[in-house]
């Protein structure tokens, strides 16, 4: 495992649990607004955290911690992630996974093996503009994300959608289109009577370590409220959240995320 850091305690990132956050290095996306450049860009990566030290910490904190968040980078890029999660599972910890949804087969395998207990799926943009937010121009990306969403909907675990909203990339019209896309997939997979997973819109924050901040800026609080109203017309289970998760000033620091859940 290529581990980029460990945040030893979070009360926010795993809904309802006291947890720690394990960061993996590497990502197949290049989202221009990403706050974790030190985990994504090879030239900015520093000495990795050892797997042994992370597992040792988890062993020592079994009476305190209630869960482990695996984030990145993109964790599913790691070929030995399943083995790592098995070790965490044997220590008795439930796992929350943050993912961009571009590795549906790997995600599906982890779900079927009971190694993920909660997930946050980053949905970047409306399908026609996905490359603008993901930083890669691949016609396959949307299809891969759709497969991941279907796997999560059919898995029985709780999960959330989340979108970091950035001026210069997103518009009210695009968020409405994204909302209809999510609503269609949710209804097709689960039926109209089933509760929809929550979709959080979160504000872009320039931490000073953003991959490509030129031309990007946050929406104001009032503008975010207007964007929320636009998104809600398409996807009712939508809410605002503070700053982008996984903002980091270095490879071991993280900020903020998930105060609200259902």
Short mmCIF file of N, CA, C and O in Angstrom, two decimals, residues 116-253:
data_model
loop_
_atom_site.label_atom_id
_atom_site.label_comp_id
_atom_site.label_asym_id
_atom_site.label_seq_id
_atom_site.Cartn_x
_atom_site.Cartn_y
_atom_site.Cartn_z
N UNK A 116 -16.47 -2.89 3.14
CA UNK A 116 -16.85 -1.48 3.20
C UNK A 116 -18.20 -1.38 3.91
O UNK A 116 -19.13 -2.12 3.60
N UNK A 117 -18.29 -0.45 4.84
CA UNK A 117 -19.52 -0.31 5.63
C UNK A 117 -20.23 1.01 5.36
O UNK A 117 -21.40 1.15 5.68
N UNK A 118 -19.53 1.97 4.80
CA UNK A 118 -20.10 3.27 4.43
C UNK A 118 -19.23 3.82 3.31
O UNK A 118 -18.02 3.55 3.27
N UNK A 119 -19.81 4.58 2.40
CA UNK A 119 -19.03 5.12 1.28
C UNK A 119 -19.47 6.54 0.96
O UNK A 119 -20.63 6.92 1.18
N UNK A 120 -18.52 7.31 0.46
CA UNK A 120 -18.80 8.64 -0.10
C UNK A 120 -18.31 8.63 -1.53
O UNK A 120 -17.12 8.40 -1.78
N UNK A 121 -19.23 8.83 -2.46
CA UNK A 121 -18.89 8.82 -3.89
C UNK A 121 -18.88 10.24 -4.41
O UNK A 121 -19.91 10.92 -4.39
N UNK A 122 -17.73 10.69 -4.87
CA UNK A 122 -17.62 12.03 -5.44
C UNK A 122 -18.16 12.02 -6.85
O UNK A 122 -17.60 11.37 -7.73
N UNK A 123 -19.25 12.73 -7.07
CA UNK A 123 -19.78 12.92 -8.42
C UNK A 123 -19.39 14.32 -8.86
O UNK A 123 -19.75 15.31 -8.25
N UNK A 124 -18.60 14.39 -9.92
CA UNK A 124 -17.87 15.61 -10.23
C UNK A 124 -18.68 16.67 -10.96
O UNK A 124 -18.53 17.86 -10.73
N UNK A 125 -19.54 16.21 -11.90
CA UNK A 125 -20.21 17.17 -12.78
C UNK A 125 -21.33 16.46 -13.51
O UNK A 125 -21.46 15.23 -13.43
N UNK A 126 -22.13 17.22 -14.23
CA UNK A 126 -23.11 16.62 -15.13
C UNK A 126 -22.37 15.80 -16.18
O UNK A 126 -21.23 16.12 -16.55
N UNK A 127 -22.98 14.71 -16.67
CA UNK A 127 -22.25 13.78 -17.55
C UNK A 127 -21.54 14.43 -18.73
O UNK A 127 -20.39 14.10 -19.03
N UNK A 128 -22.19 15.37 -19.40
CA UNK A 128 -21.59 15.97 -20.60
C UNK A 128 -20.37 16.82 -20.27
O UNK A 128 -19.57 17.12 -21.17
N UNK A 129 -20.21 17.21 -19.02
CA UNK A 129 -19.10 18.08 -18.64
C UNK A 129 -18.17 17.43 -17.61
O UNK A 129 -17.40 18.11 -16.95
N UNK A 130 -18.23 16.12 -17.51
CA UNK A 130 -17.48 15.44 -16.45
C UNK A 130 -15.98 15.71 -16.55
O UNK A 130 -15.30 15.91 -15.55
N UNK A 131 -15.45 15.73 -17.76
CA UNK A 131 -14.02 15.95 -17.94
C UNK A 131 -13.56 17.31 -17.44
O UNK A 131 -12.41 17.47 -17.04
N UNK A 132 -14.45 18.28 -17.47
CA UNK A 132 -14.10 19.63 -17.00
C UNK A 132 -13.76 19.62 -15.52
O UNK A 132 -12.90 20.38 -15.06
N UNK A 133 -14.43 18.76 -14.77
CA UNK A 133 -14.19 18.68 -13.33
C UNK A 133 -13.17 17.61 -12.95
O UNK A 133 -12.42 17.78 -12.00
N UNK A 134 -13.14 16.50 -13.70
CA UNK A 134 -12.23 15.41 -13.36
C UNK A 134 -10.81 15.66 -13.87
O UNK A 134 -9.86 15.01 -13.39
N UNK A 135 -10.66 16.55 -14.85
CA UNK A 135 -9.35 16.84 -15.38
C UNK A 135 -8.83 15.82 -16.37
O UNK A 135 -7.69 15.89 -16.79
N UNK A 136 -9.67 14.84 -16.74
CA UNK A 136 -9.27 13.85 -17.75
C UNK A 136 -10.34 13.79 -18.82
O UNK A 136 -11.53 13.96 -18.55
N UNK A 137 -9.92 13.55 -20.06
CA UNK A 137 -10.85 13.51 -21.18
C UNK A 137 -11.03 12.08 -21.64
O UNK A 137 -10.43 11.63 -22.59
N UNK A 138 -11.83 11.34 -20.92
CA UNK A 138 -12.10 9.95 -21.27
C UNK A 138 -13.59 9.75 -21.40
O UNK A 138 -14.35 10.07 -20.48
N UNK A 139 -14.01 9.20 -22.53
CA UNK A 139 -15.43 8.95 -22.73
C UNK A 139 -15.97 7.84 -21.87
O UNK A 139 -17.19 7.66 -21.77
N UNK A 140 -15.07 7.06 -21.23
CA UNK A 140 -15.50 5.93 -20.42
C UNK A 140 -15.84 6.31 -18.97
O UNK A 140 -16.46 5.54 -18.26
N UNK A 141 -15.40 7.50 -18.54
CA UNK A 141 -15.50 7.85 -17.12
C UNK A 141 -16.93 7.81 -16.62
O UNK A 141 -17.22 7.22 -15.56
N UNK A 142 -17.84 8.42 -17.34
CA UNK A 142 -19.23 8.49 -16.88
C UNK A 142 -19.83 7.10 -16.74
O UNK A 142 -20.51 6.79 -15.76
N UNK A 143 -19.56 6.23 -17.70
CA UNK A 143 -20.05 4.86 -17.63
C UNK A 143 -19.50 4.13 -16.41
O UNK A 143 -20.23 3.39 -15.73
N UNK A 144 -18.22 4.33 -16.10
CA UNK A 144 -17.62 3.70 -14.93
C UNK A 144 -18.26 4.19 -13.64
O UNK A 144 -18.55 3.41 -12.73
N UNK A 145 -18.49 5.50 -13.56
CA UNK A 145 -19.14 6.07 -12.37
C UNK A 145 -20.55 5.52 -12.23
O UNK A 145 -21.01 5.19 -11.12
N UNK A 146 -21.27 5.41 -13.33
CA UNK A 146 -22.61 4.85 -13.28
C UNK A 146 -22.60 3.42 -12.74
O UNK A 146 -23.46 3.03 -11.95
N UNK A 147 -21.62 2.62 -13.16
CA UNK A 147 -21.51 1.25 -12.65
C UNK A 147 -21.26 1.24 -11.16
O UNK A 147 -21.81 0.41 -10.42
N UNK A 148 -20.42 2.16 -10.68
CA UNK A 148 -20.14 2.23 -9.24
C UNK A 148 -21.38 2.62 -8.46
O UNK A 148 -21.66 2.07 -7.38
N UNK A 149 -22.13 3.58 -8.99
CA UNK A 149 -23.36 3.99 -8.32
C UNK A 149 -24.34 2.82 -8.24
O UNK A 149 -24.96 2.57 -7.19
N UNK A 150 -24.46 2.07 -9.31
CA UNK A 150 -25.36 0.92 -9.31
C UNK A 150 -24.91 -0.11 -8.27
O UNK A 150 -25.75 -0.65 -7.53
N UNK A 151 -23.62 -0.36 -8.17
CA UNK A 151 -23.12 -1.31 -7.18
C UNK A 151 -23.44 -0.86 -5.76
O UNK A 151 -23.86 -1.66 -4.91
N UNK A 152 -23.26 0.42 -5.48
CA UNK A 152 -23.56 0.94 -4.15
C UNK A 152 -25.05 0.87 -3.85
O UNK A 152 -25.46 0.48 -2.75
N UNK A 153 -25.86 1.20 -4.83
CA UNK A 153 -27.31 1.15 -4.63
C UNK A 153 -27.80 -0.26 -4.35
O UNK A 153 -28.77 -0.46 -3.61
N UNK A 154 -27.14 -1.23 -4.93
CA UNK A 154 -27.56 -2.63 -4.77
C UNK A 154 -26.86 -3.32 -3.60
O UNK A 154 -27.19 -4.48 -3.28
N UNK A 155 -25.93 -2.64 -2.95
CA UNK A 155 -25.10 -3.28 -1.93
C UNK A 155 -25.78 -3.40 -0.57
O UNK A 155 -25.42 -4.26 0.23
N UNK A 156 -26.69 -2.48 -0.28
CA UNK A 156 -27.33 -2.46 1.03
C UNK A 156 -26.61 -1.62 2.07
O UNK A 156 -27.14 -1.41 3.17
N UNK A 157 -25.42 -1.10 1.76
CA UNK A 157 -24.73 -0.24 2.72
C UNK A 157 -25.22 1.20 2.57
O UNK A 157 -25.76 1.58 1.52
N UNK A 158 -25.02 2.00 3.60
CA UNK A 158 -25.33 3.42 3.51
C UNK A 158 -24.21 4.13 2.77
O UNK A 158 -23.03 3.79 2.93
N UNK A 159 -24.57 5.12 1.96
CA UNK A 159 -23.55 5.91 1.27
C UNK A 159 -24.12 7.27 0.93
O UNK A 159 -25.32 7.52 1.05
N UNK A 160 -23.25 8.16 0.50
CA UNK A 160 -23.64 9.50 0.12
C UNK A 160 -22.98 9.88 -1.20
O UNK A 160 -21.91 9.36 -1.55
N UNK A 161 -23.64 10.76 -1.93
CA UNK A 161 -23.02 11.46 -3.04
C UNK A 161 -22.49 12.78 -2.51
O UNK A 161 -23.05 13.36 -1.58
N UNK A 162 -21.43 13.29 -3.14
CA UNK A 162 -20.98 14.63 -2.78
C UNK A 162 -20.33 15.28 -3.98
O UNK A 162 -19.70 14.62 -4.81
N UNK A 163 -20.50 16.59 -4.07
CA UNK A 163 -19.95 17.36 -5.19
C UNK A 163 -19.33 18.63 -4.64
O UNK A 163 -20.00 19.40 -3.94
N UNK A 164 -18.05 18.82 -4.90
CA UNK A 164 -17.41 20.09 -4.57
C UNK A 164 -17.76 21.09 -5.67
O UNK A 164 -17.48 20.85 -6.84
N UNK A 165 -18.38 22.19 -5.28
CA UNK A 165 -18.92 23.16 -6.24
C UNK A 165 -17.94 24.33 -6.37
O UNK A 165 -17.58 24.96 -5.37
N UNK A 166 -17.54 24.61 -7.60
CA UNK A 166 -16.47 25.57 -7.85
C UNK A 166 -16.92 26.58 -8.91
O UNK A 166 -17.37 26.20 -9.99
N UNK A 167 -16.77 27.85 -8.59
CA UNK A 167 -17.05 28.90 -9.58
C UNK A 167 -15.96 28.84 -10.65
O UNK A 167 -14.77 28.83 -10.35
N UNK A 168 -16.38 28.79 -11.89
CA UNK A 168 -15.44 28.59 -12.98
C UNK A 168 -15.55 27.20 -13.57
O UNK A 168 -15.03 26.93 -14.65
N UNK A 169 -16.25 26.30 -12.84
CA UNK A 169 -16.47 24.94 -13.32
C UNK A 169 -17.95 24.57 -13.32
O UNK A 169 -18.45 24.00 -14.28
N UNK A 170 -18.66 24.93 -12.25
CA UNK A 170 -20.06 24.52 -12.12
C UNK A 170 -21.01 25.70 -12.30
O UNK A 170 -20.64 26.86 -12.06
N UNK A 171 -22.23 25.38 -12.71
CA UNK A 171 -23.31 26.35 -12.83
C UNK A 171 -24.58 25.73 -12.25
O UNK A 171 -24.64 24.51 -12.03
N UNK A 172 -25.58 26.56 -12.02
CA UNK A 172 -26.86 26.05 -11.53
C UNK A 172 -27.46 25.06 -12.51
O UNK A 172 -28.01 24.02 -12.13
N UNK A 173 -27.36 25.36 -13.80
CA UNK A 173 -27.94 24.49 -14.82
C UNK A 173 -27.24 23.12 -14.81
O UNK A 173 -27.89 22.07 -14.93
N UNK A 174 -25.93 23.12 -14.65
CA UNK A 174 -25.18 21.86 -14.63
C UNK A 174 -25.52 21.04 -13.40
O UNK A 174 -25.64 19.80 -13.48
N UNK A 175 -25.71 21.69 -12.25
CA UNK A 175 -26.07 20.95 -11.04
C UNK A 175 -27.47 20.35 -11.15
O UNK A 175 -27.73 19.25 -10.65
N UNK A 176 -28.37 21.07 -11.81
CA UNK A 176 -29.70 20.52 -12.05
C UNK A 176 -29.60 19.28 -12.94
O UNK A 176 -30.23 18.24 -12.66
N UNK A 177 -28.81 19.37 -13.98
CA UNK A 177 -28.62 18.22 -14.86
C UNK A 177 -27.98 17.05 -14.11
O UNK A 177 -28.40 15.89 -14.28
N UNK A 178 -27.00 17.34 -13.27
CA UNK A 178 -26.38 16.30 -12.47
C UNK A 178 -27.40 15.67 -11.53
O UNK A 178 -27.43 14.44 -11.35
N UNK A 179 -28.24 16.49 -10.92
CA UNK A 179 -29.27 15.97 -10.03
C UNK A 179 -30.24 15.04 -10.72
O UNK A 179 -30.62 13.98 -10.18
N UNK A 180 -30.67 15.38 -11.93
CA UNK A 180 -31.56 14.50 -12.68
C UNK A 180 -30.88 13.18 -13.01
O UNK A 180 -31.51 12.12 -12.99
N UNK A 181 -29.60 13.25 -13.33
CA UNK A 181 -28.83 12.03 -13.62
C UNK A 181 -28.80 11.11 -12.41
O UNK A 181 -29.07 9.91 -12.51
N UNK A 182 -28.49 11.68 -11.23
CA UNK A 182 -28.45 10.88 -10.01
C UNK A 182 -29.84 10.33 -9.66
O UNK A 182 -29.98 9.17 -9.25
N UNK A 183 -30.87 11.16 -9.83
CA UNK A 183 -32.22 10.72 -9.51
C UNK A 183 -32.66 9.57 -10.42
O UNK A 183 -33.30 8.61 -9.97
N UNK A 184 -32.32 9.66 -11.70
CA UNK A 184 -32.70 8.60 -12.62
C UNK A 184 -32.05 7.28 -12.24
O UNK A 184 -32.70 6.24 -12.17
N UNK A 185 -30.74 7.32 -11.97
CA UNK A 185 -30.05 6.09 -11.61
C UNK A 185 -30.56 5.51 -10.29
O UNK A 185 -30.73 4.30 -10.14
N UNK A 186 -30.82 6.39 -9.33
CA UNK A 186 -31.30 5.92 -8.03
C UNK A 186 -32.66 5.26 -8.16
O UNK A 186 -32.91 4.19 -7.60
N UNK A 187 -33.54 5.87 -8.93
CA UNK A 187 -34.88 5.32 -9.10
C UNK A 187 -34.85 4.01 -9.87
O UNK A 187 -35.54 3.04 -9.52
N UNK A 188 -34.04 3.95 -10.92
CA UNK A 188 -33.96 2.73 -11.72
C UNK A 188 -33.42 1.56 -10.92
O UNK A 188 -33.88 0.42 -11.07
N UNK A 189 -32.46 1.82 -10.05
CA UNK A 189 -31.84 0.74 -9.30
C UNK A 189 -32.62 0.35 -8.05
O UNK A 189 -32.64 -0.82 -7.67
N UNK A 190 -33.27 1.32 -7.42
CA UNK A 190 -33.87 1.08 -6.11
C UNK A 190 -35.39 1.16 -6.09
O UNK A 190 -36.02 0.70 -5.14
N UNK A 191 -35.96 1.78 -7.11
CA UNK A 191 -37.41 1.98 -7.10
C UNK A 191 -37.76 3.31 -6.46
O UNK A 191 -37.04 3.80 -5.57
N UNK A 192 -38.86 3.92 -6.85
CA UNK A 192 -39.22 5.25 -6.36
C UNK A 192 -39.58 5.28 -4.88
O UNK A 192 -39.59 6.34 -4.25
N UNK A 193 -39.90 4.11 -4.30
CA UNK A 193 -40.34 4.10 -2.91
C UNK A 193 -39.17 4.09 -1.92
O UNK A 193 -39.36 4.35 -0.74
N UNK A 194 -37.96 3.79 -2.38
CA UNK A 194 -36.81 3.69 -1.49
C UNK A 194 -36.19 5.06 -1.25
O UNK A 194 -36.12 5.89 -2.16
N UNK A 195 -35.70 5.28 -0.02
CA UNK A 195 -35.08 6.55 0.31
C UNK A 195 -33.82 6.78 -0.51
O UNK A 195 -33.00 5.89 -0.67
N UNK A 196 -33.68 7.99 -1.03
CA UNK A 196 -32.53 8.32 -1.85
C UNK A 196 -31.31 8.58 -0.97
O UNK A 196 -31.44 9.17 0.11
N UNK A 197 -30.12 8.17 -1.41
CA UNK A 197 -28.91 8.55 -0.66
C UNK A 197 -28.78 10.06 -0.64
O UNK A 197 -29.14 10.73 -1.61
N UNK A 198 -28.25 10.63 0.43
CA UNK A 198 -28.09 12.08 0.47
C UNK A 198 -27.03 12.54 -0.53
O UNK A 198 -26.06 11.83 -0.80
N UNK A 199 -27.24 13.71 -1.06
CA UNK A 199 -26.28 14.35 -1.98
C UNK A 199 -25.86 15.67 -1.37
O UNK A 199 -26.68 16.56 -1.16
N UNK A 200 -24.58 15.81 -1.04
CA UNK A 200 -24.06 17.00 -0.41
C UNK A 200 -23.32 17.87 -1.42
O UNK A 200 -22.44 17.39 -2.15
N UNK A 201 -23.67 19.14 -1.45
CA UNK A 201 -22.91 20.14 -2.19
C UNK A 201 -21.98 20.82 -1.20
O UNK A 201 -22.42 21.33 -0.17
N UNK A 202 -20.70 20.81 -1.50
CA UNK A 202 -19.75 21.40 -0.57
C UNK A 202 -18.92 22.49 -1.25
O UNK A 202 -18.62 22.42 -2.44
N UNK A 203 -18.60 23.49 -0.47
CA UNK A 203 -17.96 24.69 -0.99
C UNK A 203 -16.47 24.46 -1.26
O UNK A 203 -15.76 23.88 -0.44
N UNK A 204 -16.03 24.91 -2.39
CA UNK A 204 -14.60 24.90 -2.72
C UNK A 204 -13.86 25.87 -1.81
O UNK A 204 -14.30 26.99 -1.57
N UNK A 205 -12.73 25.42 -1.29
CA UNK A 205 -11.85 26.27 -0.48
C UNK A 205 -10.43 26.13 -1.01
O UNK A 205 -9.93 25.02 -1.17
N UNK A 206 -9.79 27.24 -1.29
CA UNK A 206 -8.41 27.20 -1.77
C UNK A 206 -7.47 27.12 -0.57
O UNK A 206 -7.26 28.10 0.13
N UNK A 207 -6.92 25.95 -0.34
CA UNK A 207 -6.04 25.72 0.81
C UNK A 207 -4.63 26.22 0.56
O UNK A 207 -3.81 26.22 1.47
N UNK A 208 -4.33 26.58 -0.69
CA UNK A 208 -2.97 26.92 -1.04
C UNK A 208 -2.22 25.74 -1.63
O UNK A 208 -1.06 25.87 -2.02
N UNK A 209 -2.88 24.58 -1.67
CA UNK A 209 -2.25 23.38 -2.20
C UNK A 209 -3.17 22.73 -3.23
O UNK A 209 -3.26 21.51 -3.33
N UNK A 210 -3.85 23.56 -4.00
CA UNK A 210 -4.78 23.10 -5.03
C UNK A 210 -3.99 22.80 -6.30
O UNK A 210 -3.01 23.48 -6.62
N UNK A 211 -4.43 21.80 -7.05
CA UNK A 211 -3.69 21.37 -8.24
C UNK A 211 -3.59 22.48 -9.27
O UNK A 211 -2.51 22.77 -9.79
N UNK A 212 -4.71 23.12 -9.62
CA UNK A 212 -4.69 24.16 -10.67
C UNK A 212 -5.71 25.23 -10.33
O UNK A 212 -6.80 25.29 -10.90
N UNK A 213 -5.39 26.12 -9.39
CA UNK A 213 -6.38 27.07 -8.88
C UNK A 213 -6.70 28.25 -9.79
O UNK A 213 -7.67 28.98 -9.52
N UNK A 214 -5.94 28.45 -10.85
CA UNK A 214 -6.13 29.62 -11.69
C UNK A 214 -7.55 29.65 -12.27
O UNK A 214 -8.02 28.68 -12.87
N UNK A 215 -8.23 30.77 -12.08
CA UNK A 215 -9.58 30.94 -12.61
C UNK A 215 -10.66 30.33 -11.76
O UNK A 215 -11.84 30.40 -12.13
N UNK A 216 -10.31 29.72 -10.64
CA UNK A 216 -11.29 29.07 -9.77
C UNK A 216 -11.51 29.91 -8.51
O UNK A 216 -10.59 30.54 -7.99
N UNK A 217 -12.72 29.90 -8.00
CA UNK A 217 -13.03 30.62 -6.77
C UNK A 217 -14.27 30.01 -6.14
O UNK A 217 -15.04 29.31 -6.81
N UNK A 218 -14.50 30.27 -4.85
CA UNK A 218 -15.69 29.72 -4.20
C UNK A 218 -16.92 30.56 -4.49
O UNK A 218 -16.83 31.77 -4.75
N UNK A 219 -18.07 29.93 -4.46
CA UNK A 219 -19.33 30.66 -4.49
C UNK A 219 -19.59 31.25 -3.10
O UNK A 219 -19.16 30.70 -2.09
N UNK A 220 -20.30 32.36 -3.06
CA UNK A 220 -20.69 32.95 -1.79
C UNK A 220 -21.76 32.09 -1.12
O UNK A 220 -22.35 31.19 -1.75
N UNK A 221 -22.03 32.36 0.15
CA UNK A 221 -23.06 31.61 0.86
C UNK A 221 -24.42 31.76 0.17
O UNK A 221 -25.17 30.79 0.04
N UNK A 222 -24.73 32.96 -0.26
CA UNK A 222 -26.00 33.19 -0.95
C UNK A 222 -26.05 32.43 -2.27
O UNK A 222 -27.07 31.82 -2.63
N UNK A 223 -24.94 32.45 -3.00
CA UNK A 223 -24.89 31.72 -4.25
C UNK A 223 -25.02 30.22 -4.02
O UNK A 223 -25.67 29.52 -4.81
N UNK A 224 -24.42 29.71 -2.95
CA UNK A 224 -24.55 28.29 -2.64
C UNK A 224 -26.00 27.93 -2.33
O UNK A 224 -26.49 26.86 -2.71
N UNK A 225 -26.70 28.79 -1.66
CA UNK A 225 -28.13 28.55 -1.38
C UNK A 225 -28.92 28.48 -2.69
O UNK A 225 -29.80 27.62 -2.85
N UNK A 226 -28.58 29.37 -3.62
CA UNK A 226 -29.26 29.35 -4.91
C UNK A 226 -28.94 28.07 -5.69
O UNK A 226 -29.80 27.48 -6.34
N UNK A 227 -27.68 27.64 -5.61
CA UNK A 227 -27.29 26.40 -6.28
C UNK A 227 -28.00 25.19 -5.66
O UNK A 227 -28.39 24.26 -6.36
N UNK A 228 -28.15 25.24 -4.34
CA UNK A 228 -28.87 24.16 -3.66
C UNK A 228 -30.32 24.08 -4.16
O UNK A 228 -30.83 22.99 -4.44
N UNK A 229 -30.96 25.22 -4.29
CA UNK A 229 -32.34 25.24 -4.77
C UNK A 229 -32.43 24.65 -6.18
O UNK A 229 -33.35 23.90 -6.50
N UNK A 230 -31.46 24.97 -7.02
CA UNK A 230 -31.45 24.43 -8.38
C UNK A 230 -31.27 22.92 -8.35
O UNK A 230 -31.96 22.18 -9.08
N UNK A 231 -30.35 22.43 -7.52
CA UNK A 231 -30.11 21.00 -7.44
C UNK A 231 -31.32 20.26 -6.88
O UNK A 231 -31.65 19.14 -7.31
N UNK A 232 -31.98 20.88 -5.91
CA UNK A 232 -33.13 20.23 -5.27
C UNK A 232 -34.31 20.04 -6.22
O UNK A 232 -35.15 19.17 -5.98
N UNK A 233 -34.38 20.85 -7.25
CA UNK A 233 -35.47 20.65 -8.21
C UNK A 233 -35.35 19.31 -8.92
O UNK A 233 -36.33 18.76 -9.42
N UNK A 234 -34.13 18.76 -8.95
CA UNK A 234 -33.89 17.49 -9.62
C UNK A 234 -33.70 16.34 -8.64
O UNK A 234 -34.10 15.20 -8.92
N UNK A 235 -33.08 16.61 -7.51
CA UNK A 235 -32.75 15.57 -6.55
C UNK A 235 -33.09 16.09 -5.16
O UNK A 235 -32.37 16.92 -4.60
N UNK A 236 -34.16 15.60 -4.61
CA UNK A 236 -34.69 16.19 -3.39
C UNK A 236 -33.83 16.02 -2.15
O UNK A 236 -33.85 16.87 -1.26
N UNK A 237 -33.06 14.95 -2.07
CA UNK A 237 -32.28 14.66 -0.86
C UNK A 237 -30.92 15.36 -0.93
O UNK A 237 -29.86 14.74 -0.86
N UNK A 238 -30.96 16.68 -1.07
CA UNK A 238 -29.74 17.47 -1.28
C UNK A 238 -29.55 18.43 -0.12
O UNK A 238 -30.51 18.97 0.42
N UNK A 239 -28.31 18.64 0.30
CA UNK A 239 -28.01 19.56 1.39
C UNK A 239 -26.66 20.20 1.15
O UNK A 239 -25.85 19.72 0.34
N UNK A 240 -26.42 21.30 1.86
CA UNK A 240 -25.13 21.98 1.80
C UNK A 240 -24.22 21.46 2.90
O UNK A 240 -24.67 21.12 3.99
N UNK A 241 -22.95 21.44 2.60
CA UNK A 241 -21.94 21.08 3.58
C UNK A 241 -20.85 22.14 3.50
O UNK A 241 -20.64 22.74 2.46
N UNK A 242 -20.08 22.30 4.58
CA UNK A 242 -19.09 23.38 4.65
C UNK A 242 -18.03 23.34 3.59
O UNK A 242 -18.30 23.49 2.41
N UNK A 243 -16.79 23.10 3.96
CA UNK A 243 -15.69 23.08 2.99
C UNK A 243 -15.49 21.72 2.38
O UNK A 243 -16.05 20.73 2.81
N UNK A 244 -14.66 21.69 1.36
CA UNK A 244 -14.34 20.43 0.71
C UNK A 244 -13.65 19.49 1.68
O UNK A 244 -12.80 19.92 2.45
N UNK A 245 -13.97 18.19 1.65
CA UNK A 245 -13.24 17.27 2.50
C UNK A 245 -11.83 17.06 1.98
O UNK A 245 -11.53 17.33 0.84
N UNK A 246 -10.99 16.57 2.87
CA UNK A 246 -9.62 16.22 2.50
C UNK A 246 -8.80 17.43 2.06
O UNK A 246 -7.89 17.30 1.27
N UNK A 247 -9.14 18.65 2.55
CA UNK A 247 -8.25 19.76 2.31
C UNK A 247 -7.01 19.49 3.14
O UNK A 247 -7.11 19.19 4.31
N UNK A 248 -5.87 19.63 2.59
CA UNK A 248 -4.67 19.36 3.38
C UNK A 248 -3.59 20.39 3.10
O UNK A 248 -3.42 20.83 1.99
N UNK A 249 -2.88 20.79 4.14
CA UNK A 249 -1.73 21.66 3.97
C UNK A 249 -0.46 20.84 3.79
O UNK A 249 0.56 21.36 3.39
N UNK A 250 -0.51 19.58 4.14
CA UNK A 250 0.58 18.66 3.82
C UNK A 250 -0.01 17.26 3.75
O UNK A 250 -1.21 17.09 3.86
N UNK A 251 0.80 16.27 3.57
CA UNK A 251 0.27 14.95 3.28
C UNK A 251 -0.42 14.31 4.48
O UNK A 251 -1.15 13.34 4.32
N UNK A 252 -0.20 14.80 5.71
CA UNK A 252 -0.82 14.19 6.87
C UNK A 252 -1.98 15.01 7.43
O UNK A 252 -2.65 14.56 8.34
N UNK A 253 -2.18 16.23 6.90
CA UNK A 253 -3.22 17.06 7.45
C UNK A 253 -4.49 16.94 6.63
O UNK A 253 -4.44 16.75 5.45
#
